[in-house]
């Protein structure tokens, strides 16, 4: 039986093909990443074969769905890779189908985590599926998927269950066994017995299900970002005072904080120009009121 170490089992959900999950990357500098990936030693033990995958009969009603899911993985993960690189990605998917650490269907493996914050194949949860495939590359991806489902193997990647592009260094690259690089992808297997051929004993689950993704959620996310950006008021230093919900004020006031963008301006009265009400108040108290001197009197 394939028994993963508890720590490795706990980290499986985060060991994704995504190249943009900053928290899982040790290095995102392309040139530096390539050098660091080269420094990771390749496993010295021989590459074992997981065996030909022939679990889904072509006559099965689910064969077409399995082909579709596998072709999507080939296309969105490796459409521009060399042919062997595309076939290697298909093999990783089918290796997972037979490994007890993963779902036992093709679509289950490809779409694992599609509705979670972190998905195993990033194209299923980042909106990439909204892009219409290029016809010629899509036909090729479907052909490679059918070959893989018929038992085509890539000897170089053997029992690989993981891969990543060579321009990133995910933290898990140091915890798995590096097997080989094909094109821009570097392939890995589980360390110890879980990565041995004997651990790939699972059989196909018997039914394929492709989840219906609500693409509107990606549009909503984009709209929300744009709305949030447009909702930020333009700030003018020294002129704009942001209103506060705790303020109790009139429409043209900002709760005691002067906002010169409103319809009034601050005016400080001349203390010597006494108002009529002030004169009345002082006169009622019996005090003598001296009229303010005129300009001509001040000059004299």
PDB file of C-alpha atoms in Angstrom:
ATOM      1  CA  UNK A   1       0.000   0.000   0.000  1.00  0.00           C
ATOM      2  CA  UNK A   2       1.153   3.550  -0.756  1.00  0.00           C
ATOM      3  CA  UNK A   3       1.400   5.357   2.559  1.00  0.00           C
ATOM      4  CA  UNK A   4       2.462   8.993   2.430  1.00  0.00           C
ATOM      5  CA  UNK A   5       4.170  10.678   5.344  1.00  0.00           C
ATOM      6  CA  UNK A   6       1.614  12.679   7.387  1.00  0.00           C
ATOM      7  CA  UNK A   7       3.254  16.020   6.550  1.00  0.00           C
ATOM      8  CA  UNK A   8       3.320  15.221   2.841  1.00  0.00           C
ATOM      9  CA  UNK A   9      -0.265  14.012   2.917  1.00  0.00           C
ATOM     10  CA  UNK A  10      -1.309  17.266   4.575  1.00  0.00           C
ATOM     11  CA  UNK A  11       0.453  19.344   1.913  1.00  0.00           C
ATOM     12  CA  UNK A  12      -1.007  17.569  -1.119  1.00  0.00           C
ATOM     13  CA  UNK A  13      -3.706  20.189  -1.652  1.00  0.00           C
ATOM     14  CA  UNK A  14      -1.113  22.965  -1.916  1.00  0.00           C
ATOM     15  CA  UNK A  15       1.191  21.068  -4.282  1.00  0.00           C
ATOM     16  CA  UNK A  16      -0.334  22.578  -7.398  1.00  0.00           C
ATOM     17  CA  UNK A  17       0.861  23.139 -10.950  1.00  0.00           C
ATOM     18  CA  UNK A  18       0.099  26.859 -10.577  1.00  0.00           C
ATOM     19  CA  UNK A  19       3.046  29.168 -11.201  1.00  0.00           C
ATOM     20  CA  UNK A  20       1.486  32.183  -9.517  1.00  0.00           C
ATOM     21  CA  UNK A  21       0.793  31.090  -5.946  1.00  0.00           C
ATOM     22  CA  UNK A  22       3.332  33.369  -4.260  1.00  0.00           C
ATOM     23  CA  UNK A  23       3.166  31.628  -0.902  1.00  0.00           C
ATOM     24  CA  UNK A  24       4.324  28.334  -2.421  1.00  0.00           C
ATOM     25  CA  UNK A  25       7.181  29.712  -4.471  1.00  0.00           C
ATOM     26  CA  UNK A  26      10.710  29.859  -3.178  1.00  0.00           C
ATOM     27  CA  UNK A  27      11.934  31.810  -6.181  1.00  0.00           C
ATOM     28  CA  UNK A  28      10.102  33.608  -8.986  1.00  0.00           C
ATOM     29  CA  UNK A  29      13.105  35.087 -10.800  1.00  0.00           C
ATOM     30  CA  UNK A  30      13.255  33.156 -14.117  1.00  0.00           C
ATOM     31  CA  UNK A  31      17.021  33.032 -14.485  1.00  0.00           C
ATOM     32  CA  UNK A  32      17.584  32.321 -10.824  1.00  0.00           C
ATOM     33  CA  UNK A  33      14.843  29.694 -10.829  1.00  0.00           C
ATOM     34  CA  UNK A  34      16.394  27.814 -13.743  1.00  0.00           C
ATOM     35  CA  UNK A  35      19.723  27.686 -11.919  1.00  0.00           C
ATOM     36  CA  UNK A  36      18.114  26.504  -8.696  1.00  0.00           C
ATOM     37  CA  UNK A  37      16.133  23.837 -10.501  1.00  0.00           C
ATOM     38  CA  UNK A  38      19.312  22.578 -12.139  1.00  0.00           C
ATOM     39  CA  UNK A  39      20.893  22.349  -8.698  1.00  0.00           C
ATOM     40  CA  UNK A  40      18.185  19.962  -7.463  1.00  0.00           C
ATOM     41  CA  UNK A  41      19.674  16.492  -7.992  1.00  0.00           C
ATOM     42  CA  UNK A  42      17.884  13.946 -10.149  1.00  0.00           C
ATOM     43  CA  UNK A  43      16.992  10.683  -8.446  1.00  0.00           C
ATOM     44  CA  UNK A  44      19.717   8.090  -8.827  1.00  0.00           C
ATOM     45  CA  UNK A  45      17.365   5.134  -8.718  1.00  0.00           C
ATOM     46  CA  UNK A  46      16.081   3.861 -12.019  1.00  0.00           C
ATOM     47  CA  UNK A  47      12.819   5.134 -13.462  1.00  0.00           C
ATOM     48  CA  UNK A  48       9.976   2.674 -12.989  1.00  0.00           C
ATOM     49  CA  UNK A  49       6.999   2.390 -15.295  1.00  0.00           C
ATOM     50  CA  UNK A  50       3.516   2.723 -13.870  1.00  0.00           C
ATOM     51  CA  UNK A  51       2.248   0.525 -16.673  1.00  0.00           C
ATOM     52  CA  UNK A  52      -0.066   1.092 -19.601  1.00  0.00           C
ATOM     53  CA  UNK A  53      -3.359   2.761 -18.765  1.00  0.00           C
ATOM     54  CA  UNK A  54      -6.262   0.972 -20.434  1.00  0.00           C
ATOM     55  CA  UNK A  55      -8.894   1.342 -17.763  1.00  0.00           C
ATOM     56  CA  UNK A  56     -11.633   3.041 -19.814  1.00  0.00           C
ATOM     57  CA  UNK A  57     -13.109   1.064 -22.718  1.00  0.00           C
ATOM     58  CA  UNK A  58     -13.721   3.123 -25.850  1.00  0.00           C
ATOM     59  CA  UNK A  59     -17.235   1.723 -25.867  1.00  0.00           C
ATOM     60  CA  UNK A  60     -17.942   3.282 -22.476  1.00  0.00           C
ATOM     61  CA  UNK A  61     -20.386   6.176 -22.362  1.00  0.00           C
ATOM     62  CA  UNK A  62     -17.806   7.996 -20.233  1.00  0.00           C
ATOM     63  CA  UNK A  63     -14.878   7.634 -22.601  1.00  0.00           C
ATOM     64  CA  UNK A  64     -15.681  10.889 -24.416  1.00  0.00           C
ATOM     65  CA  UNK A  65     -15.901  12.838 -21.145  1.00  0.00           C
ATOM     66  CA  UNK A  66     -12.587  11.412 -19.952  1.00  0.00           C
ATOM     67  CA  UNK A  67     -10.996  12.350 -23.281  1.00  0.00           C
ATOM     68  CA  UNK A  68     -12.348  15.895 -22.981  1.00  0.00           C
ATOM     69  CA  UNK A  69     -10.966  16.409 -19.460  1.00  0.00           C
ATOM     70  CA  UNK A  70      -7.583  14.927 -20.326  1.00  0.00           C
ATOM     71  CA  UNK A  71      -7.341  17.007 -23.506  1.00  0.00           C
ATOM     72  CA  UNK A  72      -8.053  20.147 -21.498  1.00  0.00           C
ATOM     73  CA  UNK A  73      -5.146  19.340 -19.193  1.00  0.00           C
ATOM     74  CA  UNK A  74      -2.858  18.770 -22.180  1.00  0.00           C
ATOM     75  CA  UNK A  75      -3.991  21.948 -23.931  1.00  0.00           C
ATOM     76  CA  UNK A  76      -4.113  24.455 -21.064  1.00  0.00           C
ATOM     77  CA  UNK A  77      -1.038  23.105 -19.295  1.00  0.00           C
ATOM     78  CA  UNK A  78       1.248  22.298 -22.218  1.00  0.00           C
ATOM     79  CA  UNK A  79      -0.182  23.347 -25.600  1.00  0.00           C
ATOM     80  CA  UNK A  80       3.098  24.953 -26.706  1.00  0.00           C
ATOM     81  CA  UNK A  81       5.364  22.279 -25.247  1.00  0.00           C
ATOM     82  CA  UNK A  82       7.079  19.741 -27.519  1.00  0.00           C
ATOM     83  CA  UNK A  83       4.977  16.668 -28.265  1.00  0.00           C
ATOM     84  CA  UNK A  84       6.728  14.556 -25.659  1.00  0.00           C
ATOM     85  CA  UNK A  85       6.064  17.274 -23.082  1.00  0.00           C
ATOM     86  CA  UNK A  86       2.346  17.239 -23.895  1.00  0.00           C
ATOM     87  CA  UNK A  87       2.240  13.471 -23.634  1.00  0.00           C
ATOM     88  CA  UNK A  88       4.108  13.626 -20.327  1.00  0.00           C
ATOM     89  CA  UNK A  89       1.430  15.904 -18.835  1.00  0.00           C
ATOM     90  CA  UNK A  90      -1.253  13.425 -19.920  1.00  0.00           C
ATOM     91  CA  UNK A  91       0.700  10.650 -18.242  1.00  0.00           C
ATOM     92  CA  UNK A  92       0.887  12.551 -14.968  1.00  0.00           C
ATOM     93  CA  UNK A  93      -2.903  12.852 -14.958  1.00  0.00           C
ATOM     94  CA  UNK A  94      -3.383   9.116 -15.563  1.00  0.00           C
ATOM     95  CA  UNK A  95      -0.697   8.241 -13.004  1.00  0.00           C
ATOM     96  CA  UNK A  96      -2.748  10.136 -10.448  1.00  0.00           C
ATOM     97  CA  UNK A  97      -5.920   8.311 -11.458  1.00  0.00           C
ATOM     98  CA  UNK A  98      -4.262   5.058 -10.364  1.00  0.00           C
ATOM     99  CA  UNK A  99      -2.618   6.420  -7.217  1.00  0.00           C
ATOM    100  CA  UNK A 100      -4.626   6.178  -3.954  1.00  0.00           C
ATOM    101  CA  UNK A 101      -3.669   9.732  -2.975  1.00  0.00           C
ATOM    102  CA  UNK A 102      -5.892  11.139  -5.735  1.00  0.00           C
ATOM    103  CA  UNK A 103      -9.382  10.716  -7.232  1.00  0.00           C
ATOM    104  CA  UNK A 104      -9.857   7.599  -9.359  1.00  0.00           C
ATOM    105  CA  UNK A 105     -11.340   9.288 -12.435  1.00  0.00           C
ATOM    106  CA  UNK A 106      -9.730  11.435 -15.128  1.00  0.00           C
ATOM    107  CA  UNK A 107     -12.047  14.408 -14.643  1.00  0.00           C
ATOM    108  CA  UNK A 108     -11.786  14.008 -10.867  1.00  0.00           C
ATOM    109  CA  UNK A 109      -8.008  14.388 -11.076  1.00  0.00           C
ATOM    110  CA  UNK A 110      -8.048  17.250 -13.581  1.00  0.00           C
ATOM    111  CA  UNK A 111     -10.713  19.247 -11.740  1.00  0.00           C
ATOM    112  CA  UNK A 112      -9.559  18.482  -8.203  1.00  0.00           C
ATOM    113  CA  UNK A 113     -10.037  21.657  -6.161  1.00  0.00           C
ATOM    114  CA  UNK A 114     -11.711  23.557  -9.019  1.00  0.00           C
ATOM    115  CA  UNK A 115     -14.117  25.200  -6.551  1.00  0.00           C
ATOM    116  CA  UNK A 116     -11.519  25.717  -3.820  1.00  0.00           C
ATOM    117  CA  UNK A 117      -8.991  28.542  -3.264  1.00  0.00           C
ATOM    118  CA  UNK A 118      -6.225  26.247  -4.538  1.00  0.00           C
ATOM    119  CA  UNK A 119      -6.778  23.791  -7.391  1.00  0.00           C
ATOM    120  CA  UNK A 120      -4.389  21.096  -8.589  1.00  0.00           C
ATOM    121  CA  UNK A 121      -4.356  22.242 -12.217  1.00  0.00           C
ATOM    122  CA  UNK A 122      -4.525  26.012 -12.213  1.00  0.00           C
ATOM    123  CA  UNK A 123      -6.479  26.383 -15.452  1.00  0.00           C
ATOM    124  CA  UNK A 124      -9.593  24.947 -13.764  1.00  0.00           C
ATOM    125  CA  UNK A 125      -9.904  27.746 -11.228  1.00  0.00           C
ATOM    126  CA  UNK A 126      -8.307  30.864 -12.732  1.00  0.00           C
ATOM    127  CA  UNK A 127     -10.670  31.558 -15.602  1.00  0.00           C
ATOM    128  CA  UNK A 128      -8.371  30.144 -18.313  1.00  0.00           C
ATOM    129  CA  UNK A 129     -11.196  27.919 -19.576  1.00  0.00           C
ATOM    130  CA  UNK A 130     -12.992  31.061 -20.752  1.00  0.00           C
ATOM    131  CA  UNK A 131     -10.418  31.325 -23.535  1.00  0.00           C
ATOM    132  CA  UNK A 132     -11.509  29.400 -26.611  1.00  0.00           C
ATOM    133  CA  UNK A 133      -8.863  26.830 -27.621  1.00  0.00           C
ATOM    134  CA  UNK A 134      -6.991  27.259 -30.882  1.00  0.00           C
ATOM    135  CA  UNK A 135      -8.482  24.711 -33.260  1.00  0.00           C
ATOM    136  CA  UNK A 136      -5.293  22.982 -34.436  1.00  0.00           C
ATOM    137  CA  UNK A 137      -3.772  22.747 -30.956  1.00  0.00           C
ATOM    138  CA  UNK A 138      -7.061  21.481 -29.542  1.00  0.00           C
ATOM    139  CA  UNK A 139      -7.262  18.704 -32.134  1.00  0.00           C
ATOM    140  CA  UNK A 140      -3.724  17.690 -31.225  1.00  0.00           C
ATOM    141  CA  UNK A 141      -4.530  17.713 -27.504  1.00  0.00           C
ATOM    142  CA  UNK A 142      -7.507  15.406 -28.073  1.00  0.00           C
ATOM    143  CA  UNK A 143      -5.389  13.043 -30.144  1.00  0.00           C
ATOM    144  CA  UNK A 144      -2.762  12.874 -27.395  1.00  0.00           C
ATOM    145  CA  UNK A 145      -5.491  12.274 -24.814  1.00  0.00           C
ATOM    146  CA  UNK A 146      -6.890   9.348 -26.822  1.00  0.00           C
ATOM    147  CA  UNK A 147      -3.394   7.881 -27.201  1.00  0.00           C
ATOM    148  CA  UNK A 148      -2.795   8.136 -23.469  1.00  0.00           C
ATOM    149  CA  UNK A 149      -6.124   6.485 -22.654  1.00  0.00           C
ATOM    150  CA  UNK A 150      -5.123   3.686 -25.036  1.00  0.00           C
ATOM    151  CA  UNK A 151      -1.903   3.021 -23.126  1.00  0.00           C
ATOM    152  CA  UNK A 152       0.725   5.327 -24.656  1.00  0.00           C
ATOM    153  CA  UNK A 153       3.612   5.844 -22.222  1.00  0.00           C
ATOM    154  CA  UNK A 154       6.454   8.343 -21.872  1.00  0.00           C
ATOM    155  CA  UNK A 155       9.302   6.341 -20.393  1.00  0.00           C
ATOM    156  CA  UNK A 156      11.237   9.426 -19.225  1.00  0.00           C
ATOM    157  CA  UNK A 157       8.622  10.480 -16.640  1.00  0.00           C
ATOM    158  CA  UNK A 158       7.741   7.001 -15.326  1.00  0.00           C
ATOM    159  CA  UNK A 159       5.665   7.278 -12.147  1.00  0.00           C
ATOM    160  CA  UNK A 160       5.659  11.083 -12.017  1.00  0.00           C
ATOM    161  CA  UNK A 161       2.681  12.649 -10.231  1.00  0.00           C
ATOM    162  CA  UNK A 162       3.888  16.265 -10.196  1.00  0.00           C
ATOM    163  CA  UNK A 163       5.520  18.799 -12.468  1.00  0.00           C
ATOM    164  CA  UNK A 164       6.199  22.516 -12.638  1.00  0.00           C
ATOM    165  CA  UNK A 165       7.622  24.995 -15.134  1.00  0.00           C
ATOM    166  CA  UNK A 166      11.371  25.562 -14.942  1.00  0.00           C
ATOM    167  CA  UNK A 167      10.978  29.313 -14.372  1.00  0.00           C
ATOM    168  CA  UNK A 168       9.584  28.815 -10.861  1.00  0.00           C
ATOM    169  CA  UNK A 169      10.747  26.842  -7.825  1.00  0.00           C
ATOM    170  CA  UNK A 170       7.838  25.589  -5.702  1.00  0.00           C
ATOM    171  CA  UNK A 171       8.740  24.616  -2.167  1.00  0.00           C
ATOM    172  CA  UNK A 172       7.678  21.019  -2.782  1.00  0.00           C
ATOM    173  CA  UNK A 173      10.384  20.571  -5.433  1.00  0.00           C
ATOM    174  CA  UNK A 174      12.787  19.893  -2.563  1.00  0.00           C
ATOM    175  CA  UNK A 175      10.532  17.282  -0.977  1.00  0.00           C
ATOM    176  CA  UNK A 176       9.779  15.042  -3.960  1.00  0.00           C
ATOM    177  CA  UNK A 177      12.022  12.978  -6.198  1.00  0.00           C
ATOM    178  CA  UNK A 178      13.106  14.804  -9.345  1.00  0.00           C
ATOM    179  CA  UNK A 179      12.886  12.474 -12.345  1.00  0.00           C
ATOM    180  CA  UNK A 180      13.506  14.429 -15.535  1.00  0.00           C
ATOM    181  CA  UNK A 181      12.840  17.590 -17.497  1.00  0.00           C
ATOM    182  CA  UNK A 182      10.852  17.481 -20.720  1.00  0.00           C
ATOM    183  CA  UNK A 183      10.527  20.819 -22.478  1.00  0.00           C
ATOM    184  CA  UNK A 184       9.947  23.542 -19.875  1.00  0.00           C
ATOM    185  CA  UNK A 185       8.402  21.148 -17.337  1.00  0.00           C
ATOM    186  CA  UNK A 186      10.284  19.306 -14.595  1.00  0.00           C
ATOM    187  CA  UNK A 187       8.680  16.062 -13.408  1.00  0.00           C
ATOM    188  CA  UNK A 188       8.696  14.535  -9.915  1.00  0.00           C
ATOM    189  CA  UNK A 189       7.534  11.385  -8.143  1.00  0.00           C
ATOM    190  CA  UNK A 190       6.683  10.697  -4.526  1.00  0.00           C
ATOM    191  CA  UNK A 191       9.691   9.702  -2.414  1.00  0.00           C
ATOM    192  CA  UNK A 192       9.976   6.134  -1.168  1.00  0.00           C
ATOM    193  CA  UNK A 193       7.392   3.421  -1.724  1.00  0.00           C
ATOM    194  CA  UNK A 194       4.512   5.802  -2.635  1.00  0.00           C
ATOM    195  CA  UNK A 195       6.448   6.681  -5.788  1.00  0.00           C
ATOM    196  CA  UNK A 196       7.229   3.095  -6.747  1.00  0.00           C
ATOM    197  CA  UNK A 197       5.336   1.357  -9.536  1.00  0.00           C
ATOM    198  CA  UNK A 198       3.697  -1.041  -7.060  1.00  0.00           C
ATOM    199  CA  UNK A 199       1.775   1.868  -5.535  1.00  0.00           C
ATOM    200  CA  UNK A 200      -0.098   2.630  -8.756  1.00  0.00           C
ATOM    201  CA  UNK A 201      -2.640  -0.110  -8.271  1.00  0.00           C
ATOM    202  CA  UNK A 202      -5.902   1.842  -8.325  1.00  0.00           C
ATOM    203  CA  UNK A 203      -8.567   1.101 -10.919  1.00  0.00           C
ATOM    204  CA  UNK A 204     -10.750   3.551 -12.793  1.00  0.00           C
ATOM    205  CA  UNK A 205     -13.789   4.672 -10.826  1.00  0.00           C
ATOM    206  CA  UNK A 206     -16.245   3.706 -13.560  1.00  0.00           C
ATOM    207  CA  UNK A 207     -17.878   7.068 -14.148  1.00  0.00           C
ATOM    208  CA  UNK A 208     -16.657  10.450 -15.352  1.00  0.00           C
ATOM    209  CA  UNK A 209     -18.176  13.746 -14.286  1.00  0.00           C
ATOM    210  CA  UNK A 210     -17.136  17.134 -15.592  1.00  0.00           C
ATOM    211  CA  UNK A 211     -18.216  19.942 -13.230  1.00  0.00           C
ATOM    212  CA  UNK A 212     -20.235  22.847 -14.605  1.00  0.00           C
ATOM    213  CA  UNK A 213     -18.119  25.898 -13.846  1.00  0.00           C
ATOM    214  CA  UNK A 214     -19.955  29.174 -13.344  1.00  0.00           C
ATOM    215  CA  UNK A 215     -17.772  31.439 -15.460  1.00  0.00           C
ATOM    216  CA  UNK A 216     -19.823  34.419 -14.293  1.00  0.00           C
ATOM    217  CA  UNK A 217     -17.884  34.321 -11.036  1.00  0.00           C
ATOM    218  CA  UNK A 218     -14.691  35.236 -12.862  1.00  0.00           C
ATOM    219  CA  UNK A 219     -16.451  38.149 -14.537  1.00  0.00           C
ATOM    220  CA  UNK A 220     -17.867  39.230 -11.185  1.00  0.00           C
ATOM    221  CA  UNK A 221     -14.402  39.150  -9.657  1.00  0.00           C
ATOM    222  CA  UNK A 222     -13.082  41.335 -12.471  1.00  0.00           C
ATOM    223  CA  UNK A 223     -16.056  43.710 -12.145  1.00  0.00           C
ATOM    224  CA  UNK A 224     -15.576  43.921  -8.385  1.00  0.00           C
ATOM    225  CA  UNK A 225     -11.929  44.872  -8.801  1.00  0.00           C
ATOM    226  CA  UNK A 226     -12.812  47.556 -11.343  1.00  0.00           C
ATOM    227  CA  UNK A 227     -15.662  48.857  -9.168  1.00  0.00           C
ATOM    228  CA  UNK A 228     -13.439  49.021  -6.103  1.00  0.00           C
ATOM    229  CA  UNK A 229     -10.831  50.941  -8.054  1.00  0.00           C
ATOM    230  CA  UNK A 230     -13.380  53.424  -9.399  1.00  0.00           C
ATOM    231  CA  UNK A 231     -14.968  53.879  -5.978  1.00  0.00           C
ATOM    232  CA  UNK A 232     -11.774  55.260  -4.460  1.00  0.00           C
ATOM    233  CA  UNK A 233     -12.216  59.061  -4.384  1.00  0.00           C
ATOM    234  CA  UNK A 234      -9.547  61.184  -5.933  1.00  0.00           C
ATOM    235  CA  UNK A 235      -7.546  62.739  -3.137  1.00  0.00           C
ATOM    236  CA  UNK A 236      -6.292  66.304  -3.378  1.00  0.00           C
ATOM    237  CA  UNK A 237      -3.747  67.062  -0.626  1.00  0.00           C
ATOM    238  CA  UNK A 238      -4.882  69.922   1.584  1.00  0.00           C
ATOM    239  CA  UNK A 239      -8.336  70.172   0.008  1.00  0.00           C
ATOM    240  CA  UNK A 240     -10.150  66.888   0.502  1.00  0.00           C
ATOM    241  CA  UNK A 241     -11.448  65.717   3.867  1.00  0.00           C
ATOM    242  CA  UNK A 242     -12.943  62.240   3.827  1.00  0.00           C
ATOM    243  CA  UNK A 243     -16.369  62.100   5.517  1.00  0.00           C
ATOM    244  CA  UNK A 244     -16.792  59.906   8.553  1.00  0.00           C
ATOM    245  CA  UNK A 245     -19.904  57.883   9.337  1.00  0.00           C
ATOM    246  CA  UNK A 246     -19.748  59.151  12.933  1.00  0.00           C
ATOM    247  CA  UNK A 247     -20.135  62.743  11.825  1.00  0.00           C
ATOM    248  CA  UNK A 248     -23.441  64.514  12.431  1.00  0.00           C
ATOM    249  CA  UNK A 249     -23.508  67.512  10.221  1.00  0.00           C
ATOM    250  CA  UNK A 250     -25.395  69.530   7.671  1.00  0.00           C
ATOM    251  CA  UNK A 251     -25.100  68.799   3.955  1.00  0.00           C
ATOM    252  CA  UNK A 252     -22.390  71.415   3.408  1.00  0.00           C
ATOM    253  CA  UNK A 253     -20.469  70.623   6.582  1.00  0.00           C
ATOM    254  CA  UNK A 254     -18.041  67.847   7.503  1.00  0.00           C
ATOM    255  CA  UNK A 255     -18.523  67.621  11.252  1.00  0.00           C
ATOM    256  CA  UNK A 256     -16.167  70.375  12.290  1.00  0.00           C
ATOM    257  CA  UNK A 257     -13.422  69.439   9.846  1.00  0.00           C
ATOM    258  CA  UNK A 258     -13.005  72.168   7.271  1.00  0.00           C
ATOM    259  CA  UNK A 259     -13.544  70.998   3.713  1.00  0.00           C
ATOM    260  CA  UNK A 260     -12.844  73.782   1.259  1.00  0.00           C
ATOM    261  CA  UNK A 261     -14.341  71.752  -1.569  1.00  0.00           C
ATOM    262  CA  UNK A 262     -17.813  72.538  -0.216  1.00  0.00           C
ATOM    263  CA  UNK A 263     -19.960  75.562  -1.132  1.00  0.00           C
ATOM    264  CA  UNK A 264     -18.645  77.844   1.604  1.00  0.00           C
ATOM    265  CA  UNK A 265     -15.300  79.141   2.777  1.00  0.00           C
ATOM    266  CA  UNK A 266     -14.001  79.868   6.227  1.00  0.00           C
ATOM    267  CA  UNK A 267     -14.251  83.560   7.156  1.00  0.00           C
ATOM    268  CA  UNK A 268     -12.629  84.962  10.311  1.00  0.00           C
ATOM    269  CA  UNK A 269     -14.337  88.256  11.391  1.00  0.00           C
ATOM    270  CA  UNK A 270     -12.385  91.352  12.229  1.00  0.00           C
ATOM    271  CA  UNK A 271     -12.564  91.576  16.062  1.00  0.00           C
ATOM    272  CA  UNK A 272     -12.857  95.365  15.969  1.00  0.00           C
ATOM    273  CA  UNK A 273     -15.888  95.290  13.715  1.00  0.00           C
ATOM    274  CA  UNK A 274     -18.506  94.599  16.406  1.00  0.00           C
ATOM    275  CA  UNK A 275     -21.826  93.225  15.287  1.00  0.00           C
ATOM    276  CA  UNK A 276     -25.128  94.798  16.251  1.00  0.00           C
ATOM    277  CA  UNK A 277     -26.039  91.891  18.539  1.00  0.00           C
ATOM    278  CA  UNK A 278     -22.735  92.147  20.325  1.00  0.00           C
ATOM    279  CA  UNK A 279     -23.225  95.904  20.820  1.00  0.00           C
ATOM    280  CA  UNK A 280     -26.691  95.262  22.199  1.00  0.00           C
ATOM    281  CA  UNK A 281     -25.455  92.664  24.662  1.00  0.00           C
ATOM    282  CA  UNK A 282     -22.620  94.815  25.944  1.00  0.00           C
ATOM    283  CA  UNK A 283     -24.828  97.903  26.163  1.00  0.00           C
ATOM    284  CA  UNK A 284     -27.391  96.003  28.209  1.00  0.00           C
ATOM    285  CA  UNK A 285     -24.731  95.219  30.772  1.00  0.00           C
ATOM    286  CA  UNK A 286     -24.159  98.924  31.308  1.00  0.00           C
ATOM    287  CA  UNK A 287     -20.778  99.074  29.697  1.00  0.00           C
ATOM    288  CA  UNK A 288     -19.733 101.965  27.527  1.00  0.00           C
ATOM    289  CA  UNK A 289     -19.331 101.137  23.941  1.00  0.00           C
ATOM    290  CA  UNK A 290     -16.750 102.956  21.959  1.00  0.00           C
ATOM    291  CA  UNK A 291     -17.430 103.081  18.302  1.00  0.00           C
ATOM    292  CA  UNK A 292     -14.591 101.794  16.219  1.00  0.00           C
ATOM    293  CA  UNK A 293     -12.361 104.482  14.918  1.00  0.00           C
ATOM    294  CA  UNK A 294     -12.640 105.429  11.299  1.00  0.00           C
ATOM    295  CA  UNK A 295      -9.678 105.321   8.995  1.00  0.00           C
ATOM    296  CA  UNK A 296      -9.352 109.116   8.986  1.00  0.00           C
ATOM    297  CA  UNK A 297      -9.430 109.255  12.818  1.00  0.00           C
ATOM    298  CA  UNK A 298      -6.728 106.537  13.006  1.00  0.00           C
ATOM    299  CA  UNK A 299      -4.538 108.572  10.686  1.00  0.00           C
ATOM    300  CA  UNK A 300      -4.893 111.633  12.928  1.00  0.00           C
TER     301      UNK A 300
END
